Tab-separated table of C-alpha atoms in Angstrom:
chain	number	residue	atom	x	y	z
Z	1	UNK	CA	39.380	-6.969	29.200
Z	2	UNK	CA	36.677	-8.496	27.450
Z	3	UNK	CA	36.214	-6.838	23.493
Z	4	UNK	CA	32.887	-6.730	23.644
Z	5	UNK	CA	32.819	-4.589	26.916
Z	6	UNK	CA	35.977	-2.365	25.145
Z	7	UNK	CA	33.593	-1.554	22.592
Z	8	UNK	CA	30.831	-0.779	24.355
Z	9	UNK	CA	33.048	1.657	26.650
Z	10	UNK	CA	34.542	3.663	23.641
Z	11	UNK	CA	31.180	4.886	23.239
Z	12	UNK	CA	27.662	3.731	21.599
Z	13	UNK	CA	26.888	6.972	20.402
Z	14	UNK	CA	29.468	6.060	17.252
Z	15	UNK	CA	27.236	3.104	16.335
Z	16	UNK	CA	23.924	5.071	16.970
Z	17	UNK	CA	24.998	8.121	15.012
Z	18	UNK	CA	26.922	5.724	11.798
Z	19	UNK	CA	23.322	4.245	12.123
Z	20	UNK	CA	21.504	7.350	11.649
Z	21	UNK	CA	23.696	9.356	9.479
Z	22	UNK	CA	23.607	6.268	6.773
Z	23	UNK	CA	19.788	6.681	7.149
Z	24	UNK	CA	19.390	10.104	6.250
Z	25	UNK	CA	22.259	9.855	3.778
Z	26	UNK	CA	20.659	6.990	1.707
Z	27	UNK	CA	16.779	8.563	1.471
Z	28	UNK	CA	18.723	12.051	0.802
Z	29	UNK	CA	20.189	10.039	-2.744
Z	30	UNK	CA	17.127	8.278	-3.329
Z	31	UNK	CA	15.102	11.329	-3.145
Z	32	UNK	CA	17.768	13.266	-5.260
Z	33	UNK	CA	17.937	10.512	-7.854
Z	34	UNK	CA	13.976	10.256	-8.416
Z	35	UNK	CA	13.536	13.580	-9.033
Z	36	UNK	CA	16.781	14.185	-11.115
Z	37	UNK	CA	14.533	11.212	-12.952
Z	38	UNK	CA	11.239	13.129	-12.590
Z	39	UNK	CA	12.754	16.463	-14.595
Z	40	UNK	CA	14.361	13.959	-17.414
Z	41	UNK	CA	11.410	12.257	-17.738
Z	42	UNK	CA	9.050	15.626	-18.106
Z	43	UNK	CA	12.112	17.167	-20.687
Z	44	UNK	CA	11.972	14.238	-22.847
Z	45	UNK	CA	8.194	14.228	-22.628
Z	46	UNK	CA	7.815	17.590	-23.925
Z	47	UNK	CA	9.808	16.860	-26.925
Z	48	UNK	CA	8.294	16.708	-30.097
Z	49	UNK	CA	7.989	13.068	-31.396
Z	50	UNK	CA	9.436	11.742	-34.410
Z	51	UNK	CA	7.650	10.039	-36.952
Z	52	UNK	CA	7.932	6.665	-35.703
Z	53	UNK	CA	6.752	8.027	-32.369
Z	54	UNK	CA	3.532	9.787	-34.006
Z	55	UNK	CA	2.974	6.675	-35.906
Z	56	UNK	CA	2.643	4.461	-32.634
Z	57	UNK	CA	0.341	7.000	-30.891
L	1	UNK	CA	-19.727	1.268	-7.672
L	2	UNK	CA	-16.762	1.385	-5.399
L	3	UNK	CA	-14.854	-1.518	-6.947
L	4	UNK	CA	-15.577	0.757	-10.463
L	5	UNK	CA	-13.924	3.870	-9.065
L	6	UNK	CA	-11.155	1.973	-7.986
L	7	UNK	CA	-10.080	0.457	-11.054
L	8	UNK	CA	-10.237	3.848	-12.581
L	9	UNK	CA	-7.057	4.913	-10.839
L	10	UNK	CA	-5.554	1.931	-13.143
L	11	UNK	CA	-5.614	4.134	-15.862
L	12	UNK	CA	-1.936	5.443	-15.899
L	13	UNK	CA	-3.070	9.419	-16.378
L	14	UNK	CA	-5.395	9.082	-13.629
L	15	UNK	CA	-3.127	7.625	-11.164
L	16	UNK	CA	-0.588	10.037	-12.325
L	17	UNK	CA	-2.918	12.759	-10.817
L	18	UNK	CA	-3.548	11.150	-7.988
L	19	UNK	CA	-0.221	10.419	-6.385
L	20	UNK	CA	0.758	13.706	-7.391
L	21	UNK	CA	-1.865	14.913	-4.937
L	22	UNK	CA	-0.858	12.528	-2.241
L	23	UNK	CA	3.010	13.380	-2.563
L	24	UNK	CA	2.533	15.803	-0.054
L	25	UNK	CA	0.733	14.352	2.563
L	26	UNK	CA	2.773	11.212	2.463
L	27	UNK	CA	5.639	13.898	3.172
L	28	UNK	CA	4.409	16.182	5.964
L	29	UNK	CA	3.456	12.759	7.550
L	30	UNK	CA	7.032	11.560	7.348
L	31	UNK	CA	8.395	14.513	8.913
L	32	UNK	CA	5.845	14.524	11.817
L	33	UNK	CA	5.960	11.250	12.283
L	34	UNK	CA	9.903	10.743	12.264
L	35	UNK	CA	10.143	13.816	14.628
L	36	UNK	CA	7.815	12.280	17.126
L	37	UNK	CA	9.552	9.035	16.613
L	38	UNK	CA	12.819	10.606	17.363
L	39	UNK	CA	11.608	12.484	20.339
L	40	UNK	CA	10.214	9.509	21.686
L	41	UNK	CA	12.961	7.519	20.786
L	42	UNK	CA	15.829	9.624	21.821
L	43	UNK	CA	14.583	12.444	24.939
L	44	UNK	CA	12.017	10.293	26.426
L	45	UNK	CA	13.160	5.977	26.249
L	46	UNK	CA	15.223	5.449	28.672
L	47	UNK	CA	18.427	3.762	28.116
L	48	UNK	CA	18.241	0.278	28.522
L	49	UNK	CA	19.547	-2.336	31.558
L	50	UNK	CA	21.169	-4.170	29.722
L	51	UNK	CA	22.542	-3.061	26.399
L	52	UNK	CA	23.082	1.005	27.457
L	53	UNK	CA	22.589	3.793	24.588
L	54	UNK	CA	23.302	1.305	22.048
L	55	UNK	CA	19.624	-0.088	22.177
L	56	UNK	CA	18.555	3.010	20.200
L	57	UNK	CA	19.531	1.565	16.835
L	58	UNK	CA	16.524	-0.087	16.924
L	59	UNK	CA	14.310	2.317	16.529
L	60	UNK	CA	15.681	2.907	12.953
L	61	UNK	CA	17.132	-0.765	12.596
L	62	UNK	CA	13.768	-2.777	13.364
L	63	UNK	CA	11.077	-0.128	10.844
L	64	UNK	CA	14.243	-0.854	8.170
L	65	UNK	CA	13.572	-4.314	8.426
L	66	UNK	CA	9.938	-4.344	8.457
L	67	UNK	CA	10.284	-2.068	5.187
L	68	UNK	CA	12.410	-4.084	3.001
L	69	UNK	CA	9.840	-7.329	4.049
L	70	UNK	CA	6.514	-5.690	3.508
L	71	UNK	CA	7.960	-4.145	0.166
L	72	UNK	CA	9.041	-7.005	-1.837
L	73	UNK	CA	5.816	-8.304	-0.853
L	74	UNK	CA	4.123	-4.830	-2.319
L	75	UNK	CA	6.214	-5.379	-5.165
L	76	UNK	CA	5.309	-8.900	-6.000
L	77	UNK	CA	1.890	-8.145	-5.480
L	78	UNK	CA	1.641	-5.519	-8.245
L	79	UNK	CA	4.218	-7.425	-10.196
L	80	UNK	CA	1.563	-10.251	-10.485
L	81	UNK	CA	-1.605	-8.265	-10.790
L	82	UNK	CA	0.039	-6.783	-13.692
L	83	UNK	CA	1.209	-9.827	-15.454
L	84	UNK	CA	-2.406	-11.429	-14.901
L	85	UNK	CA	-4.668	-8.251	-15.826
L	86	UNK	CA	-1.985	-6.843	-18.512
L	87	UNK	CA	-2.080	-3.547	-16.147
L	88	UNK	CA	0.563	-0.906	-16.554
L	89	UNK	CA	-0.051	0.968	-13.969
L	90	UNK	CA	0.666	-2.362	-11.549
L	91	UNK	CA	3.723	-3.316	-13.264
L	92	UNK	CA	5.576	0.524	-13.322
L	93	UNK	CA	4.026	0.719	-9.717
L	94	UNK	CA	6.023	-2.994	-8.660
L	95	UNK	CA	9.096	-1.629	-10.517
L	96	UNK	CA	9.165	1.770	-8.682
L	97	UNK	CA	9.110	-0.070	-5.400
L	98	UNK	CA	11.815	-2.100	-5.795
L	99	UNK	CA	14.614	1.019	-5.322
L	100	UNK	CA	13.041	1.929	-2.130
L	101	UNK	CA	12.971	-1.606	-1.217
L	102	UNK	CA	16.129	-2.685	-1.502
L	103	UNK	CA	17.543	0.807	0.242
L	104	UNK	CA	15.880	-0.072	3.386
L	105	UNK	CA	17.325	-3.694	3.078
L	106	UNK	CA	20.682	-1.779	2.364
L	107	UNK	CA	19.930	0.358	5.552
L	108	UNK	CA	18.629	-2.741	7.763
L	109	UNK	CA	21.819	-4.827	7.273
L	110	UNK	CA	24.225	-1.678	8.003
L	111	UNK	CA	22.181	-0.845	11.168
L	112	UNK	CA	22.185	-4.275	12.300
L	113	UNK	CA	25.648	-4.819	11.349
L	114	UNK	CA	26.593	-1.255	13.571
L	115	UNK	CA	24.219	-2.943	16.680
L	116	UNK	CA	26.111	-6.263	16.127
L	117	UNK	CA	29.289	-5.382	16.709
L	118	UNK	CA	29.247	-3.443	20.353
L	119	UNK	CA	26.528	-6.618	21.619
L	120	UNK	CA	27.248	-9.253	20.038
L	121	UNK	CA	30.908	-8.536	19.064
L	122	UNK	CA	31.385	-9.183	15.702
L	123	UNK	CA	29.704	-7.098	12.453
L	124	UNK	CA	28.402	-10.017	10.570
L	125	UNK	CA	27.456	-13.665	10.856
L	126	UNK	CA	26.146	-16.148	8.359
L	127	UNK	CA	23.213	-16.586	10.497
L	128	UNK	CA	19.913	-17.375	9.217
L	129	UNK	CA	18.334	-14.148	9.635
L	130	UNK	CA	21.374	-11.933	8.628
L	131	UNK	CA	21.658	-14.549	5.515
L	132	UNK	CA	17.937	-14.785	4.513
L	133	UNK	CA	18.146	-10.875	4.690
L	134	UNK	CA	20.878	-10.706	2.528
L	135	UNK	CA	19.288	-12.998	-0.372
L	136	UNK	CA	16.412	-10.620	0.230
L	137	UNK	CA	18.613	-7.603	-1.430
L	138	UNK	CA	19.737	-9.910	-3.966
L	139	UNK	CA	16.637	-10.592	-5.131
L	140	UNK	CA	16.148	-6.700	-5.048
L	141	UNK	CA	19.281	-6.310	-7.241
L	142	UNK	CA	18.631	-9.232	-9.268
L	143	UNK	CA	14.758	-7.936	-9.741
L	144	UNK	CA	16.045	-4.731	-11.093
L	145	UNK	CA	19.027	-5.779	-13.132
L	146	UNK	CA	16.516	-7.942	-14.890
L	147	UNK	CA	13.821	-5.786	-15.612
L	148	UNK	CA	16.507	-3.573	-16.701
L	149	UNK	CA	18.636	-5.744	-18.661
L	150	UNK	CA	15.516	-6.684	-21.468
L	151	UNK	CA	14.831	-4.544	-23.737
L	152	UNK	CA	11.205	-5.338	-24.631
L	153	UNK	CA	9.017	-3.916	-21.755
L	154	UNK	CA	6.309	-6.385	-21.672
L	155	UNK	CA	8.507	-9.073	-21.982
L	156	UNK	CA	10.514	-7.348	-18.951
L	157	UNK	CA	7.625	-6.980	-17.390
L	158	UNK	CA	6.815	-10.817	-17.488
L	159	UNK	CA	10.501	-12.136	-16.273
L	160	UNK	CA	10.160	-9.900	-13.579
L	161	UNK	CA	7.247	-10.356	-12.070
L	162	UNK	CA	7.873	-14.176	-12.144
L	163	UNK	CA	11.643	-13.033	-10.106
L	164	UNK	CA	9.328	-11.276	-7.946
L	165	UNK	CA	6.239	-14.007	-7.275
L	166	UNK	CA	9.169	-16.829	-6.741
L	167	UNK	CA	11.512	-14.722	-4.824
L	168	UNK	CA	8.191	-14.068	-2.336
L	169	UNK	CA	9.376	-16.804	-0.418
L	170	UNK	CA	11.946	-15.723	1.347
L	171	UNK	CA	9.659	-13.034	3.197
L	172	UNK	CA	8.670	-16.225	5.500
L	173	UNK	CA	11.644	-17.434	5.692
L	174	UNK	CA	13.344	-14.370	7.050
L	175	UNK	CA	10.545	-13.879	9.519
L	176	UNK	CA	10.389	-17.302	11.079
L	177	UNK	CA	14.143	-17.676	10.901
L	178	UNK	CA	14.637	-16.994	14.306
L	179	UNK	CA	12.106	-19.593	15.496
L	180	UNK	CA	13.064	-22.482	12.526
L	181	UNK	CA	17.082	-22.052	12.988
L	182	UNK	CA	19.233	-21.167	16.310
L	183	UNK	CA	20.647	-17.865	15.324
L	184	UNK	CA	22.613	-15.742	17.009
L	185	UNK	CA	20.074	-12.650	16.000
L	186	UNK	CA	17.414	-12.856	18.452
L	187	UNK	CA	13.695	-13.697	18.475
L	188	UNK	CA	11.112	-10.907	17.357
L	189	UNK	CA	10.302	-8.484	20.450
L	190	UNK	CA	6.897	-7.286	18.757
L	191	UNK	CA	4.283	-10.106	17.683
L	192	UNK	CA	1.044	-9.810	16.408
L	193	UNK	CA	0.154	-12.644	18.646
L	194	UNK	CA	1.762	-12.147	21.903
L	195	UNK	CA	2.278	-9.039	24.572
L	196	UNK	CA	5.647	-6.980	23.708
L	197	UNK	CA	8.529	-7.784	25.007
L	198	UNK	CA	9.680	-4.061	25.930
L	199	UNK	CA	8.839	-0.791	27.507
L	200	UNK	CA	5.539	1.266	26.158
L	201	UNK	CA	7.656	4.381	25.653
L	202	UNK	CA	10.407	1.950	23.190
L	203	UNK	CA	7.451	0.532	21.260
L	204	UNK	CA	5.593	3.516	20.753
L	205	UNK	CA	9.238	5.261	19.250
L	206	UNK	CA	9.437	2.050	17.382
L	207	UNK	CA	5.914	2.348	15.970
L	208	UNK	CA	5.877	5.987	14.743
L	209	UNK	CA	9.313	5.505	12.823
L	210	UNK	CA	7.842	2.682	11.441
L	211	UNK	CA	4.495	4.956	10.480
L	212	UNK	CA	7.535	7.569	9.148
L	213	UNK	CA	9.258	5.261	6.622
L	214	UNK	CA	6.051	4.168	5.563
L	215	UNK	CA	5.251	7.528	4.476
L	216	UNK	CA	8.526	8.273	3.311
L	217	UNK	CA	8.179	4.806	1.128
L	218	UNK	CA	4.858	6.042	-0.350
L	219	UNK	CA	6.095	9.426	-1.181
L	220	UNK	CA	8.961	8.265	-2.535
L	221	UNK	CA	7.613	5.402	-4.646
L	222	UNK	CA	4.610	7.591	-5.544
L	223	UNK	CA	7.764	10.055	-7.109
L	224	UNK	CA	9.198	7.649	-8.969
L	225	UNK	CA	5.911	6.047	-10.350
L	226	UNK	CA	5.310	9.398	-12.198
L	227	UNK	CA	8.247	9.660	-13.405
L	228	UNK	CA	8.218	5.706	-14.633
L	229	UNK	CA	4.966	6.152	-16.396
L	230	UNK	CA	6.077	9.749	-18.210
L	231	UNK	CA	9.014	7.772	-19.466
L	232	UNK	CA	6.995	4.650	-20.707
L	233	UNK	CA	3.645	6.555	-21.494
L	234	UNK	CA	6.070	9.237	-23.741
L	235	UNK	CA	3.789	9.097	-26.907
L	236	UNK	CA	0.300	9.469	-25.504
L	237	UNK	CA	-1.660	12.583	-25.861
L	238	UNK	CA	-2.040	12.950	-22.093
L	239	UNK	CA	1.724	12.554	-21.460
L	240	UNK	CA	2.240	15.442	-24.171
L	241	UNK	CA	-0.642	17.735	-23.063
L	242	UNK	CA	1.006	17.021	-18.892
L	243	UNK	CA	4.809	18.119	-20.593
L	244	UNK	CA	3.362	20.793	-22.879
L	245	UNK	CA	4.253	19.146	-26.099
L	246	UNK	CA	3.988	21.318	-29.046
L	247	UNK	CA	3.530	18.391	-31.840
């Protein structure tokens, strides 16, 4: 029996779905990472700035 | 006048404003475009001749691909317009792209490698394509590593814009490296200069998911923009008046 065709007959729906899942999974972290990144970003901003800070601005 | 008000959205506050408004759309677009997609793509395609169910990778596989192409070109765009014009806006907007970039890349070269095995028989090749796509996620990696790894941010800025402007070339190279080598990947099935090679109901599913990670990229890259430039804009009166500083 030819692989290829073996493969094919244990069922696509195992490559569709790993396709799919890895999809959602992967913009799911992104997504989760940015705005983990977007509520450190807007704590540290509303710190108050040190000396050295206030002298740059 | 209009080239005026466009340059005003340069100005890191005002283009923080702006893709906070367009956040979103770019999101209810993604969703209504990825559930049409899938509809199309799943409940109304029919399976194909030749390859069965397996075909329907593609409608996730091939938008991937487009993605990670048309996004390193984004990002060396903006990467060069802000090393020409000194623009900060252009240079946090090129680094917030690469992420996104190199996660479709990522998701392209798993999805291929899942639609590889049951047709072709085998995960992964060195062909020219599969290859060329790889270098294209190193170049991701080695973008952000990079920008990452100096600690000066305009001199950052400058080494990785140049990564980014040289790198550019392997955009072509991917995309005609199914005409310029004999790969085992095959030849493109959608051309801007020739009819489609599949059904209307495959291509339209094909073109709405595309449509959807386009929107998702935006929204996503719009995100992390904002968050870049409250990070790197930290001492500026607008970034304190935005995060309620006190002092």
């Amino acid at each position: 029996v030819n692989d290829t065709y073996h493969v094919i007959a244990i069922g696509p729906w195992f490559y569709i779905l790993a396709s799919y899942a890895a999809g959602v999974v992967l913009m799911l972290l992104e997504v989760w990472r940015v705005r983990a990144r977007q509520r450190q970003a807007m704590a540290q901003a509303a710190e108050p700035l040190d000396d050295e800070q206030r002298w740059d601005t | 006048m209009n080239t005026l008000r466009f340059f005003t959205f340069a100005a890191p506050s005002r283009f923080y404003a702006l893709a906070g408004k367009l956040v979103p759309w770019c999101w209810a677009a993604a969703a209504l475009l990825a559930a049409a997609g899938l509809y199309l793509g799943f409940a109304v395609a029919p399976t194909d001749a030749t390859q069965g169910e397996v075909y329907r990778i593609i409608f996730l596989h091939v938008p991937a691909a487009w993605m990670s192409m048309v996004l390193y070109l984004a990002m060396a765009f903006w990467a060069a317009i802000g090393w020409a014009f000194n623009a900060r806006t252009a240079t946090v907007l090129a680094q917030s792209i690469a992420p996104t970039g190199a996660m479709f890349t990522v998701l392209a070269l798993w999805t291929g490698a899942l639609w590889g095995k049951p047709t072709w028989g085998t995960y992964w090749v060195w062909d020219a394509r599969l290859t060329s796509e790889f270098i294209l996620l190193l170049l991701y990696l080695g973008y952000m590593a990079l920008v990452a790894a100096i600690d000066d941010p305009r001199r950052a800025d400058r080494a990785g814009a140049l990564l980014a402007i040289v790198g550019a070339v392997n955009v072509p190279i991917i995309y005609f490296s199914v005409k310029w080598w004999n790969t085992l990947h095959q030849g493109a099935s959608v051309s801007l200069t020739a009819s489609p090679k599949m059904a209307a109901t495959m291509l339209n599913a094909m073109l709405l998911m595309s449509l959807a990670c386009w929107a998702y990229a935006f929204a996503v890259v719009f995100m992390r923009t904002r968050a870049a430039l409250l990070e790197r804009e930290r001492d500026t009166a607008w970034v304190g008046s935005i995060a309620g500083r006190s002092t």
